[in-house]
Short mmCIF file of C-alpha atoms in Angstrom, two decimals:
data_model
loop_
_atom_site.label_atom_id
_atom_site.label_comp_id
_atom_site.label_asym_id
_atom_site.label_seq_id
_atom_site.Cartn_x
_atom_site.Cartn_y
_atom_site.Cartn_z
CA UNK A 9 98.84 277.24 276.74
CA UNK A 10 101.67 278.89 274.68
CA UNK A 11 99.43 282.32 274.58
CA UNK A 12 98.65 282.34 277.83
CA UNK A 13 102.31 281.63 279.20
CA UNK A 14 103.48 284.80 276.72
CA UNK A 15 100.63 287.40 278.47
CA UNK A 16 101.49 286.54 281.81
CA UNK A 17 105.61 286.89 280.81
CA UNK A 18 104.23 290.45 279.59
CA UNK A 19 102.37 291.51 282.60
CA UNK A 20 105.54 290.42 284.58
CA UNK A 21 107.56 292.54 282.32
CA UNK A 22 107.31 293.88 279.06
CA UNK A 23 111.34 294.39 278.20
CA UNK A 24 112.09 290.72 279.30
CA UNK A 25 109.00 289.53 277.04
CA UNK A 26 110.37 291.18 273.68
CA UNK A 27 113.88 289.81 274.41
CA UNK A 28 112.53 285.90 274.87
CA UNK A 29 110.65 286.85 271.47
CA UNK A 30 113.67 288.31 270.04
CA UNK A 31 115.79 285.37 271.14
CA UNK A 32 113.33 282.97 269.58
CA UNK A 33 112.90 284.51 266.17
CA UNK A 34 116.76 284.91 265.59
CA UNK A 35 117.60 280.99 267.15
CA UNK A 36 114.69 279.96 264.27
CA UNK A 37 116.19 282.10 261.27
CA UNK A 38 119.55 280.21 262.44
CA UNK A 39 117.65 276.53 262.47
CA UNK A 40 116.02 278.00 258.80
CA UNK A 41 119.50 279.11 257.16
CA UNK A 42 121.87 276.49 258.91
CA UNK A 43 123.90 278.53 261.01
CA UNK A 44 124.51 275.88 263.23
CA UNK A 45 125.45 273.06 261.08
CA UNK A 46 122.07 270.73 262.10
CA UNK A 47 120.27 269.46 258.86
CA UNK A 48 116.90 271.33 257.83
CA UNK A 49 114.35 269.41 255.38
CA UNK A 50 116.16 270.69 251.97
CA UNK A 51 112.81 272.73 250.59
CA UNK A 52 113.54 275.64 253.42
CA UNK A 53 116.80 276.39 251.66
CA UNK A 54 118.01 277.67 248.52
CA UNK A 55 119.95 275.87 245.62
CA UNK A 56 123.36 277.25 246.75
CA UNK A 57 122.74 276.12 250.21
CA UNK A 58 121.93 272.66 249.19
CA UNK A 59 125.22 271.96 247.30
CA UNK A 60 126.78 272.13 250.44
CA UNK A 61 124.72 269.59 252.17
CA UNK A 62 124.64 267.23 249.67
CA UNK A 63 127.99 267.27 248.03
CA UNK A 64 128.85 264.20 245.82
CA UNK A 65 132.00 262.46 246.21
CA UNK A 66 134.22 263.22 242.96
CA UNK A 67 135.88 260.10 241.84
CA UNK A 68 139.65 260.17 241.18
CA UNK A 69 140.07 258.63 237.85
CA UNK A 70 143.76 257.81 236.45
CA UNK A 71 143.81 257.96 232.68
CA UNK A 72 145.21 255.07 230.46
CA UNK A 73 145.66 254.49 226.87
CA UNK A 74 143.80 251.82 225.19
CA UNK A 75 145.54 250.42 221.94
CA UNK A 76 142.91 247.86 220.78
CA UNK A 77 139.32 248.89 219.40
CA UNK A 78 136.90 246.39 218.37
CA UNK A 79 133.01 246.65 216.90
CA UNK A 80 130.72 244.67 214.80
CA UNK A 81 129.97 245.71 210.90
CA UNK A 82 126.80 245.04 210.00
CA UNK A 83 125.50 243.23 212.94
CA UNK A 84 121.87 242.77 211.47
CA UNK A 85 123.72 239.99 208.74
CA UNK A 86 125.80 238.40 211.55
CA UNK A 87 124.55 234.42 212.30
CA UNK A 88 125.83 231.45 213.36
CA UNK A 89 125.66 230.28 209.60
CA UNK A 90 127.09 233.37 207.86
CA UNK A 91 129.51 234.21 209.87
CA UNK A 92 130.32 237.84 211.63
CA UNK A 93 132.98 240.82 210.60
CA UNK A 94 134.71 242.84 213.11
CA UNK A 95 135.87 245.90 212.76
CA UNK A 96 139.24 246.53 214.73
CA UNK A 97 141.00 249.70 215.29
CA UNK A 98 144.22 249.41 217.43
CA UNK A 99 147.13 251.67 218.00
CA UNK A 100 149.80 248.95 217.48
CA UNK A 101 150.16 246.15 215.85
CA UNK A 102 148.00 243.18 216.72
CA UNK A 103 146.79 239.53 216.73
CA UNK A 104 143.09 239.15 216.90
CA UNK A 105 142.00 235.32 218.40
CA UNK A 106 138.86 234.01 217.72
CA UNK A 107 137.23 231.65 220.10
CA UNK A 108 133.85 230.10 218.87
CA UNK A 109 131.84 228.08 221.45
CA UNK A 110 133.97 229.15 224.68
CA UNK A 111 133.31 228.23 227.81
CA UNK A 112 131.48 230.41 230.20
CA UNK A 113 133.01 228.50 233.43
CA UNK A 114 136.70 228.64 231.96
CA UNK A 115 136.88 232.37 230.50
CA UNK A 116 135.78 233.76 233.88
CA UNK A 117 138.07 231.48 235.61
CA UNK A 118 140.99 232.73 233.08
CA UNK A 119 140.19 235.98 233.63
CA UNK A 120 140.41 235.38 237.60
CA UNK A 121 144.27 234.06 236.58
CA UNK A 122 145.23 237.02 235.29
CA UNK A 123 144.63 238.60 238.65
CA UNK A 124 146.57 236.60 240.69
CA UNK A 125 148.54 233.44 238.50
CA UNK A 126 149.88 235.29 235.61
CA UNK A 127 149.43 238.18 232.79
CA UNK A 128 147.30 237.00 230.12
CA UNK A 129 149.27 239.12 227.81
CA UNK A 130 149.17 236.60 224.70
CA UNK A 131 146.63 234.13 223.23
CA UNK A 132 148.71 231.16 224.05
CA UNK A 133 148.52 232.29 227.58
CA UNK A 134 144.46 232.50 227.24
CA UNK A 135 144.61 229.13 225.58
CA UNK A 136 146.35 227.77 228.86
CA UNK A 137 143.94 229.28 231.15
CA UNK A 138 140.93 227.86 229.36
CA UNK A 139 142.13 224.21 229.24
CA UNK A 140 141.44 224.77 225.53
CA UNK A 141 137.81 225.01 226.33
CA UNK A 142 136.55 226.27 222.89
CA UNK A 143 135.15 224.74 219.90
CA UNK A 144 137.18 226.51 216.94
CA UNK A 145 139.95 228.96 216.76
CA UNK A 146 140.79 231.55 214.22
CA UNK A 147 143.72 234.29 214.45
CA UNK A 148 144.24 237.15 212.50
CA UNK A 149 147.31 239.51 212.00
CA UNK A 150 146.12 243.58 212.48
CA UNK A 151 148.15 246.07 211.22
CA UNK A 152 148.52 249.69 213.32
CA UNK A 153 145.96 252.22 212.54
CA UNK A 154 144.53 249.41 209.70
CA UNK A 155 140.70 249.58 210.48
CA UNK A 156 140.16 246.84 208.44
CA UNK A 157 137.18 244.21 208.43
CA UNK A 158 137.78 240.34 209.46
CA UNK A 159 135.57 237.59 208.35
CA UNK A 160 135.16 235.13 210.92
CA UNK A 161 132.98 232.05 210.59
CA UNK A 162 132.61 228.60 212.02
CA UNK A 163 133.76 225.90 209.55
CA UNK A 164 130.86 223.75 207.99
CA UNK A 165 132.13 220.48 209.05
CA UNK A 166 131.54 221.42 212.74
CA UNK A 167 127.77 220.91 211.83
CA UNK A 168 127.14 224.12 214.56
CA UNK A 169 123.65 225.33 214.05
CA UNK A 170 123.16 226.68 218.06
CA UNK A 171 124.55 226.61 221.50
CA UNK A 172 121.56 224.78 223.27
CA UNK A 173 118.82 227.16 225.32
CA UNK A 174 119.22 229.88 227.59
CA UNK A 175 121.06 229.61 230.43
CA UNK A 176 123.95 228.96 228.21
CA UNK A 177 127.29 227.01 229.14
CA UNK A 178 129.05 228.20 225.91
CA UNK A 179 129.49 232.14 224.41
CA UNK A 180 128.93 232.10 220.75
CA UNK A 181 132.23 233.96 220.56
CA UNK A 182 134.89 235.30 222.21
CA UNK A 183 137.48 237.38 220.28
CA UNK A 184 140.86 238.36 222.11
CA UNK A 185 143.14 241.02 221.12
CA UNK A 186 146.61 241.39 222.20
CA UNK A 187 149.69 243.72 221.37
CA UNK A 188 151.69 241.65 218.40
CA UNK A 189 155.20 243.10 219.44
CA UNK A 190 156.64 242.43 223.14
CA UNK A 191 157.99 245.63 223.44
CA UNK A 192 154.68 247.25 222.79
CA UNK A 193 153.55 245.49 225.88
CA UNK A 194 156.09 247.76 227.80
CA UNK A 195 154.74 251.20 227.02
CA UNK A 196 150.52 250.66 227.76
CA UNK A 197 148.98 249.57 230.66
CA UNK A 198 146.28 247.55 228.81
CA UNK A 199 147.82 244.34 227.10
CA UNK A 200 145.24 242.91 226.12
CA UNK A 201 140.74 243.09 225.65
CA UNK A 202 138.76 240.18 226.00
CA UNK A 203 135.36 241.15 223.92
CA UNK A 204 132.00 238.42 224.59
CA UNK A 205 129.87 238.68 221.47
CA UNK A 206 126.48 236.78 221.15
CA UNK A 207 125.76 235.96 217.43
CA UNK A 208 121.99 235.06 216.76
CA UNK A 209 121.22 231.38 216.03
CA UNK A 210 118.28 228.91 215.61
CA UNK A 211 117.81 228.41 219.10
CA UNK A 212 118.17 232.10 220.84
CA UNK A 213 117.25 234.72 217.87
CA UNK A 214 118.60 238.13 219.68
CA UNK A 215 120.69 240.47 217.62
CA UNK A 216 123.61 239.92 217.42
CA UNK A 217 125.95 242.62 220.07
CA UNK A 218 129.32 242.94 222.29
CA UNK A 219 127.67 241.92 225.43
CA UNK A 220 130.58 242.76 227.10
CA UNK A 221 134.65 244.10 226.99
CA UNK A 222 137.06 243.53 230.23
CA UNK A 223 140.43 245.42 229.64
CA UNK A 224 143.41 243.20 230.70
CA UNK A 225 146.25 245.60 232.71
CA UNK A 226 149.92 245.02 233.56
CA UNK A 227 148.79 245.03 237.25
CA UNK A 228 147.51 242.19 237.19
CA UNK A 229 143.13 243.66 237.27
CA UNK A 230 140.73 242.94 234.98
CA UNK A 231 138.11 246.33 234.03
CA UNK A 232 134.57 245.97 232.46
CA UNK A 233 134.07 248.66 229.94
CA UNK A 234 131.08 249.99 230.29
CA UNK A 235 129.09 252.46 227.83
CA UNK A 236 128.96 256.27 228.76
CA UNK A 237 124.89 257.14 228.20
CA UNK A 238 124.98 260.73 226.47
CA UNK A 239 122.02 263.07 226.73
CA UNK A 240 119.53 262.15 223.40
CA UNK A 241 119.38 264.73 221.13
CA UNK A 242 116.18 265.81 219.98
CA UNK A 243 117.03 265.82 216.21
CA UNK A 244 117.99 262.38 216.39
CA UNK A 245 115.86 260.30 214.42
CA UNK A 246 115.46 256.74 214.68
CA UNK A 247 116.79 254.27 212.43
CA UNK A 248 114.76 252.69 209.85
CA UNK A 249 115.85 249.18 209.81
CA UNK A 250 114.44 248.73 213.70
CA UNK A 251 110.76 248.25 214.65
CA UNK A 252 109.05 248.08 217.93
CA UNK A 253 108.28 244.24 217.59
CA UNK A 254 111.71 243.77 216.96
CA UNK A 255 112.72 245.51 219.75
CA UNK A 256 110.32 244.39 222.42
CA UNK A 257 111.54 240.82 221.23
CA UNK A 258 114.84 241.45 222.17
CA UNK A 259 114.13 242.78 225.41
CA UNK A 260 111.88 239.83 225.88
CA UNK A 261 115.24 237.55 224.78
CA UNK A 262 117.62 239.69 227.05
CA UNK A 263 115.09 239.07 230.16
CA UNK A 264 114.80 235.55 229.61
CA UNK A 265 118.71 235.54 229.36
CA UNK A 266 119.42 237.72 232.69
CA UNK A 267 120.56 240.40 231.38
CA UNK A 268 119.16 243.68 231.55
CA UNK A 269 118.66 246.52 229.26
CA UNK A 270 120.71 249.06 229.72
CA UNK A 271 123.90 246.76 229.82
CA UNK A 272 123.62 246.29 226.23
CA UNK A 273 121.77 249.07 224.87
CA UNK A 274 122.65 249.89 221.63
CA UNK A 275 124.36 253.38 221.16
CA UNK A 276 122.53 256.41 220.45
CA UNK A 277 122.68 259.86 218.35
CA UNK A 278 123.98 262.31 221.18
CA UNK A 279 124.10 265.75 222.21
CA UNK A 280 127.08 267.73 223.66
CA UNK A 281 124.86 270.23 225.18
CA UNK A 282 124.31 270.58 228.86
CA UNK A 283 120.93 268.98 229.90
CA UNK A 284 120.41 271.40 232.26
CA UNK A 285 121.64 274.80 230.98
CA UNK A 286 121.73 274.27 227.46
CA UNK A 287 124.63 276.18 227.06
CA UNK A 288 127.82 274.40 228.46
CA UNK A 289 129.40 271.18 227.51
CA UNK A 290 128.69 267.99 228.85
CA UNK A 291 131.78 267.22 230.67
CA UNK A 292 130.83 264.74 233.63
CA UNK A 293 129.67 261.17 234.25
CA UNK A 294 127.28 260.31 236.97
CA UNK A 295 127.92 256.81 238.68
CA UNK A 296 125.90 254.19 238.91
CA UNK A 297 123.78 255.19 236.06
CA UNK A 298 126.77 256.33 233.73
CA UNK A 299 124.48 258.96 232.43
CA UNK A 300 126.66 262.00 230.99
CA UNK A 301 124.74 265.41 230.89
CA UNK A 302 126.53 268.07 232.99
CA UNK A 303 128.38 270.88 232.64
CA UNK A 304 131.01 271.67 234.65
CA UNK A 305 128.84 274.49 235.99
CA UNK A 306 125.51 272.77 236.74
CA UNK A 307 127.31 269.50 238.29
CA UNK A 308 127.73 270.72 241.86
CA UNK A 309 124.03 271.53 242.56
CA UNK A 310 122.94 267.88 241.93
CA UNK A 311 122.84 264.87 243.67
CA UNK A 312 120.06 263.35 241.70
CA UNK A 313 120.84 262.62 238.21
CA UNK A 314 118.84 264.59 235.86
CA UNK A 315 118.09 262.06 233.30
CA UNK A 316 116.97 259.05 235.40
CA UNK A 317 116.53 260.61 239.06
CA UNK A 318 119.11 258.17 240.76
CA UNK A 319 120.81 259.25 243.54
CA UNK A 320 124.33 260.30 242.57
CA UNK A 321 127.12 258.49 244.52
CA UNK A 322 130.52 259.19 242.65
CA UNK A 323 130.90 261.33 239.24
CA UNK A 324 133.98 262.00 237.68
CA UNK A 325 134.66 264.80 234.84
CA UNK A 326 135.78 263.58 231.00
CA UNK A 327 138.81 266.47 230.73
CA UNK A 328 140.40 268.13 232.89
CA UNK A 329 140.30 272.15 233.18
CA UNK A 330 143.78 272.01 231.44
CA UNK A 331 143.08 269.94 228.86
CA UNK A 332 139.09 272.60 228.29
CA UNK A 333 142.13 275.48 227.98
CA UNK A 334 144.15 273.78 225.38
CA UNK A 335 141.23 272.93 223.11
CA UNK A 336 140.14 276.85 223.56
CA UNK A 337 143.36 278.13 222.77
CA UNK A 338 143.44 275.63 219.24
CA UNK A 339 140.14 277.23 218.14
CA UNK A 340 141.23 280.56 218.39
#
């Protein structure tokens, strides 16, 4: 029908026929290229082109100091029995409170407080808030910049072996740390980290792990810290003391717990290499899948992540362009 419309337009004149053909081939190059702002399927147009269709929304971040650091030595010795040692790190000095056998119900209830009753800036505070909803407490004086171990461990005349099946009512531990000296609590924003740590017993055999951190503000929030997931590097090798039954037995445990995976997957040997180049430095995180893999360079043309394939919502960069310059300028 098409051809037969375009011969008779020719026989009726041949200069108006080549400028309705003319007219259609540039109004298609235009559809093609996006001169007119509609959306084309994406495979019609280069990479450069793309970016601009499918920007991702940068995230403004505001950066805070964190005085308190907190990890587990030796995890793979850690039991209800024996006992667990944490490793703290904090920028001021501290008191570290140890709550054995807390209640679920009453720490996210406490935590709720400090949003809108009052600042849980101290353990006493904490203690108020959880209606003294714990088994055993233990409190420990940190000095700044100490690193030192603590030995906590349930005493024997509790006659704890485990905290009942899965779903749970009680954490195995909770462990509060909060700025020793008042006037600290005037120069951070974070007063205080609430860390949940499961600690393997009789019962529920998964090893033990932080299974979660929530940093405490003046404001009056409460902030899950969440771990950034760096590009693997390829000479990473894997650690001898883990197996794959042991492994597919915790992710069997975590499963039958709720949890999932990647929440509490362990950290691993990383790469500061550009997954995509190979030749910048990873300098920005992808949200929701917190994976960090991008240059500053390759970030803008993707709004998949590279790793996982998730569709990108929000990233935000690790330093700023200022703060790139300065660490140039110190290894020159």
């Amino acid at each position: 029908m098409a051809a037969v419309f375009l011969v008779t337009l020719y026989e009726y004149s041949p200069l108006f026929y080549i400028a309705v053909v003319f007219t259609c081939f540039v109004v298609t190059t235009g559809l093609v290229l996006g001169w007119f702002g509609w959306d084309v399927p994406v495979i019609l147009r280069n990479s450069e082109e793309t970016q601009f269709k499918t920007r991702v929304f940068k995230k403004q971040m505001r950066q805070v100091k964190n005085p308190f650091g907190l990890e587990i030595a030796n995890p793979s010795s850690a039991s209800i029995s024996t006992g667990i040692t944490l490793t703290t790190d904090c920028l001021e000095d501290s008191l570290l409170t140890c709550y054995w056998g807390c209640s679920v119900q009453k720490l996210y209830e406490a935590l709720q407080k400090h949003v809108y009753c009052f600042r849980i800036s101290t353990p006493q505070t904490l203690e108020d808030a959880l209606y003294s909803e714990y088994l055993h407490r233990e409190q420990y004086f940190i000095k700044k910049d100490s690193k030192e171990e603590i030995y906590c461990q349930l005493p024997k005349d509790t006659n704890i072996e485990d905290f009942g099946t899965v779903p749970r009512s009680r954490y195995p531990l909770v462990a509060l740390l909060t700025l020793a000296d008042e006037d600290d609590r005037e120069i951070y924003d974070i007063i205080s980290m609430v860390s949940v740590i499961h600690i393997p017993d009789k019962t529920y055999k998964l090893s033990c792990r932080i299974l979660c951190q929530y940093l405490l503000p003046t404001q009056g929030q409460f902030h899950d810290l969440k771990q950034l997931f760096m590009s693997a590097n390829n000479n990473a090798t894997p650690s001898s003391n883990s197996s794959p039954e042991g492994e597919s037995a915790d992710r069997s445990l975590l499963e039958k717990a709720g949890l999932s995976e990647s929440e509490v997957e362990p950290p691993e040997e990383s790469s500061k290499d550009c997954v995509v180049c190979q030749n910048g430095t990873v300098n920005w995180v992808l949200l929701p899948c917190r994976h960090t893999c991008l240059c500053d360079g390759c970030v803008r043309y993707f709004h998949r992540c590279p790793m996982c394939r998730q569709f990108v919502q929000e990233s935000f960069a690790l330093r700023s362009q200022k703060e790139q310059d300065k660490d140039k300028l110190k290894t020159l």
